[in-house]
Amino acid sequence: MGTLQRMRALLVVNPAATTTSARTRDVLIHALASEVKLEAVTTEYRGHARDIGRLAAASADVDMVVALGGDGTVNEVVNGLLHDGPDPGRLPGLAVVPGGSTNVFARALGLPNDPVEATGALLDALRTGSERTVSLGLASGTPGSEDEAVPGRWFTFTAGMGFDAGVIGRVEQHRERGRRSTHPLYVRQVLRQFVGEPHRRRGLITLEQPGREPVDDLVLSVVCNTAPWTYLGNRPIYASPRASFDTGLDIFGLSRLSTMAVARYGTQLLASSPERGPRGRHALSRHDLTEFTLHSKAPLPFQMDGDHLGLRTSVTFTGVRRALRVIV
């Protein structure tokens, strides 16, 4: 990519990022601009970061796109960069400065959660030429289903159908009313989703994987592209401990969410580690999958990288290795 002074970088700034003030953003912009040829663009609407990423991918004048925001901003930038498919050798590299409430993708890459420290780590990576090429997940409408026309969308660390997506939908409703996205808010919505979940004893989701028998009656299905799955404050939560940016996709599912099951698996998640995740009679765990489909008997909430995307009945997932070049 040449020397830093010749590197051309595009900074995508989400002004609504939870943990960065306007003053902090100005400091970060000046720090980056002192090392690279920087253009900063502030997002103005949902989907704007995707549009910016798409323009950067089509340009011959951008070496790197820096996403300053949360996981939603990163997801949009990635989907813009990969609009025409993965091409790590040609496309601009991605860098991330965390500015959201959880920042799973950035933290899974080993970046500090503090945006100022993460900027320092990014500048160090640029000076040493440190980068890696990571796998991504692609979720598409299943051919032959009522969702077949839904376009494919990339995700960086997780997707989910059912219970967890319902929780995210509840959180987003509160955010639209002006509430901040905090970890206590998520915990409260988990409890409310559990109380209101009509299918917690017998789920509606079926996992179909080539060459294996279908798994029926899942209440919860979490697809992971890396570990940890998420964070509760500073505590990492591992739904699929073996998930990795160097492999295909992992899936974790539960076929029951009774009070006893929630107590058991919730405790296991809180105590999870890179060596041990949830396990038990009602738990499903699959590792390093290239392709599989989740079907539901009725429309269920669906999320990708922490963004609620509405209701779906069938989603086909593809794990794509070495899909995106990341400066880290």
C-alpha positions as a Python dict, from the first residue, in 0.01 Angstrom:
ca = {
    (1, 'M'): (0, 0, 0),
    (2, 'G'): (300, 227, 0),
    (3, 'T'): (409, 473, 266),
    (4, 'L'): (159, 623, 508),
    (5, 'Q'): (188, 969, 357),
    (6, 'R'): (82, 827, 21),
    (7, 'M'): (-200, 614, 162),
    (8, 'R'): (-545, 746, 83),
    (9, 'A'): (-801, 674, 351),
    (10, 'L'): (-1172, 739, 375),
    (11, 'L'): (-1311, 781, 727),
    (12, 'V'): (-1682, 700, 768),
    (13, 'V'): (-1811, 874, 1082),
    (14, 'N'): (-2138, 785, 1251),
    (15, 'P'): (-2230, 1102, 1445),
    (16, 'A'): (-2473, 902, 1659),
    (17, 'A'): (-2202, 664, 1783),
    (18, 'T'): (-2279, 591, 2146),
    (19, 'T'): (-1938, 636, 2308),
    (20, 'T'): (-1773, 917, 2111),
    (21, 'S'): (-1834, 1290, 2147),
    (22, 'A'): (-1783, 1546, 1872),
    (23, 'R'): (-1462, 1655, 2044),
    (24, 'T'): (-1330, 1298, 2057),
    (25, 'R'): (-1412, 1248, 1690),
    (26, 'D'): (-1221, 1565, 1602),
    (27, 'V'): (-915, 1440, 1793),
    (28, 'L'): (-930, 1105, 1613),
    (29, 'I'): (-967, 1270, 1274),
    (30, 'H'): (-664, 1493, 1333),
    (31, 'A'): (-457, 1197, 1452),
    (32, 'L'): (-537, 995, 1140),
    (33, 'A'): (-496, 1294, 908),
    (34, 'S'): (-143, 1350, 1041),
    (35, 'E'): (-40, 1010, 906),
    (36, 'V'): (-247, 945, 591),
    (37, 'K'): (-428, 1141, 322),
    (38, 'L'): (-768, 1144, 488),
    (39, 'E'): (-1116, 1232, 374),
    (40, 'A'): (-1388, 1217, 640),
    (41, 'V'): (-1755, 1166, 558),
    (42, 'T'): (-2034, 1185, 817),
    (43, 'T'): (-2330, 953, 771),
    (44, 'E'): (-2669, 1120, 738),
    (45, 'Y'): (-2918, 833, 715),
    (46, 'R'): (-2950, 460, 771),
    (47, 'G'): (-2767, 284, 489),
    (48, 'H'): (-2544, 583, 413),
    (49, 'A'): (-2229, 401, 531),
    (50, 'R'): (-2312, 119, 288),
    (51, 'D'): (-2343, 368, 3),
    (52, 'I'): (-2010, 525, 98),
    (53, 'G'): (-1842, 184, 111),
    (54, 'R'): (-1979, 97, -232),
    (55, 'L'): (-1836, 417, -381),
    (56, 'A'): (-1501, 348, -215),
    (57, 'A'): (-1494, -2, -365),
    (58, 'A'): (-1553, 139, -712),
    (59, 'S'): (-1288, 409, -672),
    (60, 'A'): (-924, 374, -766),
    (61, 'D'): (-834, 648, -518),
    (62, 'V'): (-908, 479, -184),
    (63, 'D'): (-664, 239, -16),
    (64, 'M'): (-846, 202, 315),
    (65, 'V'): (-1189, 269, 463),
    (66, 'V'): (-1203, 342, 836),
    (67, 'A'): (-1537, 287, 1010),
    (68, 'L'): (-1582, 506, 1319),
    (69, 'G'): (-1894, 379, 1491),
    (70, 'G'): (-2056, 67, 1627),
    (71, 'D'): (-2113, -275, 1477),
    (72, 'G'): (-2402, -145, 1265),
    (73, 'T'): (-2178, 110, 1097),
    (74, 'V'): (-1913, -155, 1032),
    (75, 'N'): (-2175, -387, 883),
    (76, 'E'): (-2294, -119, 643),
    (77, 'V'): (-1941, -32, 531),
    (78, 'V'): (-1861, -400, 474),
    (79, 'N'): (-2175, -451, 266),
    (80, 'G'): (-2083, -151, 57),
    (81, 'L'): (-1727, -270, 2),
    (82, 'L'): (-1845, -620, -93),
    (83, 'H'): (-2141, -509, -306),
    (84, 'D'): (-1992, -692, -606),
    (85, 'G'): (-1843, -974, -401),
    (86, 'P'): (-1517, -1038, -214),
    (87, 'D'): (-1188, -938, -373),
    (88, 'P'): (-935, -872, -95),
    (89, 'G'): (-650, -809, -338),
    (90, 'R'): (-836, -530, -516),
    (91, 'L'): (-1073, -377, -263),
    (92, 'P'): (-970, -118, -4),
    (93, 'G'): (-876, -258, 333),
    (94, 'L'): (-1109, -205, 628),
    (95, 'A'): (-1008, -49, 959),
    (96, 'V'): (-1233, -2, 1260),
    (97, 'V'): (-1237, 255, 1539),
    (98, 'P'): (-1501, 139, 1790),
    (99, 'G'): (-1765, 394, 1883),
    (100, 'G'): (-2069, 185, 1972),
    (101, 'S'): (-2198, 33, 2293),
    (102, 'T'): (-2058, -318, 2238),
    (103, 'N'): (-1818, -319, 1937),
    (104, 'V'): (-1800, -696, 1905),
    (105, 'F'): (-1623, -704, 1567),
    (106, 'A'): (-1348, -464, 1674),
    (107, 'R'): (-1291, -638, 2007),
    (108, 'A'): (-1290, -982, 1844),
    (109, 'L'): (-1007, -853, 1623),
    (110, 'G'): (-814, -768, 1938),
    (111, 'L'): (-860, -390, 1924),
    (112, 'P'): (-898, -184, 2242),
    (113, 'N'): (-1257, -82, 2315),
    (114, 'D'): (-1150, 277, 2377),
    (115, 'P'): (-1162, 475, 2048),
    (116, 'V'): (-848, 678, 2125),
    (117, 'E'): (-646, 368, 2211),
    (118, 'A'): (-789, 188, 1907),
    (119, 'T'): (-677, 476, 1684),
    (120, 'G'): (-326, 442, 1826),
    (121, 'A'): (-335, 67, 1755),
    (122, 'L'): (-453, 138, 1399),
    (123, 'L'): (-167, 379, 1336),
    (124, 'D'): (79, 122, 1470),
    (125, 'A'): (-70, -140, 1236),
    (126, 'L'): (-35, 94, 941),
    (127, 'R'): (328, 170, 1021),
    (128, 'T'): (415, -200, 1045),
    (129, 'G'): (191, -314, 758),
    (130, 'S'): (-5, -542, 990),
    (131, 'E'): (-325, -684, 838),
    (132, 'R'): (-525, -1006, 811),
    (133, 'T'): (-789, -1147, 578),
    (134, 'V'): (-1099, -1265, 761),
    (135, 'S'): (-1397, -1483, 678),
    (136, 'L'): (-1749, -1341, 663),
    (137, 'G'): (-2100, -1478, 664),
    (138, 'L'): (-2354, -1421, 387),
    (139, 'A'): (-2729, -1450, 456),
    (140, 'S'): (-2971, -1472, 163),
    (141, 'G'): (-3335, -1547, 98),
    (142, 'T'): (-3377, -1921, 39),
    (143, 'P'): (-3468, -2021, -321),
    (144, 'G'): (-3822, -2152, -340),
    (145, 'S'): (-3929, -1981, -17),
    (146, 'E'): (-4141, -1669, 27),
    (147, 'D'): (-3819, -1487, 118),
    (148, 'E'): (-3627, -1587, -195),
    (149, 'A'): (-3631, -1228, -327),
    (150, 'V'): (-3454, -1094, -16),
    (151, 'P'): (-3106, -987, -133),
    (152, 'G'): (-2795, -1134, 24),
    (153, 'R'): (-2629, -941, 304),
    (154, 'W'): (-2289, -989, 466),
    (155, 'F'): (-2231, -1009, 840),
    (156, 'T'): (-1907, -983, 1031),
    (157, 'F'): (-1968, -1164, 1360),
    (158, 'T'): (-2324, -1287, 1412),
    (159, 'A'): (-2674, -1340, 1279),
    (160, 'G'): (-2976, -1486, 1449),
    (161, 'M'): (-3335, -1594, 1398),
    (162, 'G'): (-3587, -1620, 1679),
    (163, 'F'): (-3538, -1527, 2043),
    (164, 'D'): (-3216, -1321, 2029),
    (165, 'A'): (-3338, -1125, 1727),
    (166, 'G'): (-3659, -1050, 1915),
    (167, 'V'): (-3454, -905, 2200),
    (168, 'I'): (-3265, -681, 1956),
    (169, 'G'): (-3594, -568, 1804),
    (170, 'R'): (-3718, -465, 2148),
    (171, 'V'): (-3397, -271, 2216),
    (172, 'E'): (-3424, -88, 1885),
    (173, 'Q'): (-3781, 16, 1970),
    (174, 'H'): (-3649, 179, 2287),
    (175, 'R'): (-3366, 346, 2096),
    (176, 'E'): (-3616, 496, 1852),
    (177, 'R'): (-3784, 657, 2155),
    (178, 'G'): (-3456, 818, 2254),
    (179, 'R'): (-3317, 561, 2498),
    (180, 'R'): (-2946, 486, 2494),
    (181, 'S'): (-2832, 136, 2403),
    (182, 'T'): (-2691, 8, 2732),
    (183, 'H'): (-2623, -338, 2871),
    (184, 'P'): (-2891, -305, 3144),
    (185, 'L'): (-3141, -223, 2870),
    (186, 'Y'): (-3049, -545, 2688),
    (187, 'V'): (-3086, -751, 3008),
    (188, 'R'): (-3433, -609, 3073),
    (189, 'Q'): (-3543, -686, 2718),
    (190, 'V'): (-3414, -1044, 2747),
    (191, 'L'): (-3645, -1093, 3045),
    (192, 'R'): (-3942, -932, 2869),
    (193, 'Q'): (-3882, -1136, 2553),
    (194, 'F'): (-3875, -1451, 2763),
    (195, 'V'): (-4203, -1370, 2936),
    (196, 'G'): (-4369, -1291, 2602),
    (197, 'E'): (-4216, -1577, 2400),
    (198, 'P'): (-4510, -1799, 2286),
    (199, 'H'): (-4292, -2082, 2149),
    (200, 'R'): (-4037, -2125, 2425),
    (201, 'R'): (-4126, -2492, 2491),
    (202, 'R'): (-4145, -2596, 2126),
    (203, 'G'): (-3969, -2385, 1868),
    (204, 'L'): (-4055, -2317, 1506),
    (205, 'I'): (-3708, -2326, 1350),
    (206, 'T'): (-3557, -2612, 1148),
    (207, 'L'): (-3187, -2635, 1064),
    (208, 'E'): (-3115, -2797, 728),
    (209, 'Q'): (-2757, -2883, 637),
    (210, 'P'): (-2642, -3076, 330),
    (211, 'G'): (-2565, -3438, 412),
    (212, 'R'): (-2723, -3433, 760),
    (213, 'E'): (-3066, -3494, 907),
    (214, 'P'): (-3268, -3177, 975),
    (215, 'V'): (-3291, -3051, 1334),
    (216, 'D'): (-3643, -2936, 1421),
    (217, 'D'): (-3814, -2727, 1689),
    (218, 'L'): (-3538, -2478, 1768),
    (219, 'V'): (-3650, -2173, 1967),
    (220, 'L'): (-3321, -1988, 1936),
    (221, 'S'): (-3059, -2000, 1659),
    (222, 'V'): (-2739, -1798, 1676),
    (223, 'V'): (-2492, -1803, 1386),
    (224, 'C'): (-2135, -1702, 1477),
    (225, 'N'): (-1849, -1598, 1252),
    (226, 'T'): (-1612, -1544, 1545),
    (227, 'A'): (-1581, -1579, 1920),
    (228, 'P'): (-1690, -1430, 2151),
    (229, 'W'): (-2051, -1398, 2038),
    (230, 'T'): (-2109, -1077, 2234),
    (231, 'Y'): (-2009, -893, 2551),
    (232, 'L'): (-2197, -813, 2869),
    (233, 'G'): (-2003, -509, 2981),
    (234, 'N'): (-1644, -632, 2981),
    (235, 'R'): (-1743, -997, 3008),
    (236, 'P'): (-1711, -1194, 2681),
    (237, 'I'): (-1996, -1438, 2611),
    (238, 'Y'): (-1915, -1749, 2406),
    (239, 'A'): (-2211, -1919, 2237),
    (240, 'S'): (-1977, -2098, 1992),
    (241, 'P'): (-1625, -2092, 2141),
    (242, 'R'): (-1460, -2252, 1835),
    (243, 'A'): (-1596, -1994, 1589),
    (244, 'S'): (-1316, -1810, 1414),
    (245, 'F'): (-1240, -1553, 1145),
    (246, 'D'): (-1030, -1830, 986),
    (247, 'T'): (-1307, -2090, 946),
    (248, 'G'): (-1663, -2122, 821),
    (249, 'L'): (-1971, -2046, 1031),
    (250, 'D'): (-2076, -2197, 1363),
    (251, 'I'): (-2433, -2230, 1488),
    (252, 'F'): (-2568, -2255, 1841),
    (253, 'G'): (-2932, -2341, 1899),
    (254, 'L'): (-3171, -2422, 2182),
    (255, 'S'): (-3481, -2637, 2150),
    (256, 'R'): (-3634, -2525, 2479),
    (257, 'L'): (-3655, -2202, 2677),
    (258, 'S'): (-3844, -2312, 2987),
    (259, 'T'): (-3758, -2138, 3312),
    (260, 'M'): (-3525, -2422, 3406),
    (261, 'A'): (-3359, -2422, 3063),
    (262, 'V'): (-3306, -2044, 3069),
    (263, 'A'): (-3152, -2067, 3415),
    (264, 'R'): (-2921, -2347, 3306),
    (265, 'Y'): (-2808, -2212, 2970),
    (266, 'G'): (-2801, -1851, 3088),
    (267, 'T'): (-2564, -1953, 3368),
    (268, 'Q'): (-2351, -2148, 3122),
    (269, 'L'): (-2330, -1850, 2888),
    (270, 'L'): (-2223, -1619, 3170),
    (271, 'A'): (-1955, -1872, 3271),
    (272, 'S'): (-1852, -1952, 2912),
    (273, 'S'): (-1491, -1933, 2798),
    (274, 'P'): (-1283, -1994, 2484),
    (275, 'E'): (-1259, -2357, 2600),
    (276, 'R'): (-1620, -2423, 2703),
    (277, 'G'): (-1959, -2306, 2581),
    (278, 'P'): (-2319, -2404, 2659),
    (279, 'R'): (-2399, -2774, 2645),
    (280, 'G'): (-2687, -3003, 2732),
    (281, 'R'): (-2981, -3202, 2602),
    (282, 'H'): (-3157, -2902, 2452),
    (283, 'A'): (-2843, -2738, 2308),
    (284, 'L'): (-2725, -2769, 1947),
    (285, 'S'): (-2370, -2685, 1841),
    (286, 'R'): (-2221, -2713, 1491),
    (287, 'H'): (-1876, -2593, 1384),
    (288, 'D'): (-1714, -2470, 1060),
    (289, 'L'): (-2014, -2488, 825),
    (290, 'T'): (-2001, -2370, 465),
    (291, 'E'): (-2373, -2370, 391),
    (292, 'F'): (-2699, -2433, 578),
    (293, 'T'): (-3055, -2303, 596),
    (294, 'L'): (-3285, -2199, 879),
    (295, 'H'): (-3657, -2241, 808),
    (296, 'S'): (-3940, -2127, 1032),
    (297, 'K'): (-4304, -2238, 1036),
    (298, 'A'): (-4404, -1874, 1087),
    (299, 'P'): (-4226, -1539, 1036),
    (300, 'L'): (-3972, -1476, 1311),
    (301, 'P'): (-3745, -1181, 1399),
    (302, 'F'): (-3409, -1181, 1222),
    (303, 'Q'): (-3091, -989, 1308),
    (304, 'M'): (-2744, -943, 1165),
    (305, 'D'): (-2454, -788, 1356),
    (306, 'G'): (-2696, -656, 1615),
    (307, 'D'): (-2937, -487, 1372),
    (308, 'H'): (-3299, -604, 1359),
    (309, 'L'): (-3397, -668, 996),
    (310, 'G'): (-3762, -759, 1032),
    (311, 'L'): (-3935, -1097, 1006),
    (312, 'R'): (-3813, -1393, 798),
    (313, 'T'): (-3932, -1747, 733),
    (314, 'S'): (-3625, -1890, 560),
    (315, 'V'): (-3261, -1779, 543),
    (316, 'T'): (-2970, -1955, 370),
    (317, 'F'): (-2625, -1895, 519),
    (318, 'T'): (-2288, -1924, 347),
    (319, 'G'): (-1952, -1906, 519),
    (320, 'V'): (-1698, -1735, 292),
    (321, 'R'): (-1331, -1766, 389),
    (322, 'R'): (-1077, -1491, 323),
    (323, 'A'): (-1346, -1246, 221),
    (324, 'L'): (-1219, -915, 360),
    (325, 'R'): (-879, -756, 426),
    (326, 'V'): (-862, -587, 766),
    (327, 'I'): (-590, -356, 897),
    (328, 'V'): (-530, -461, 1254),
}
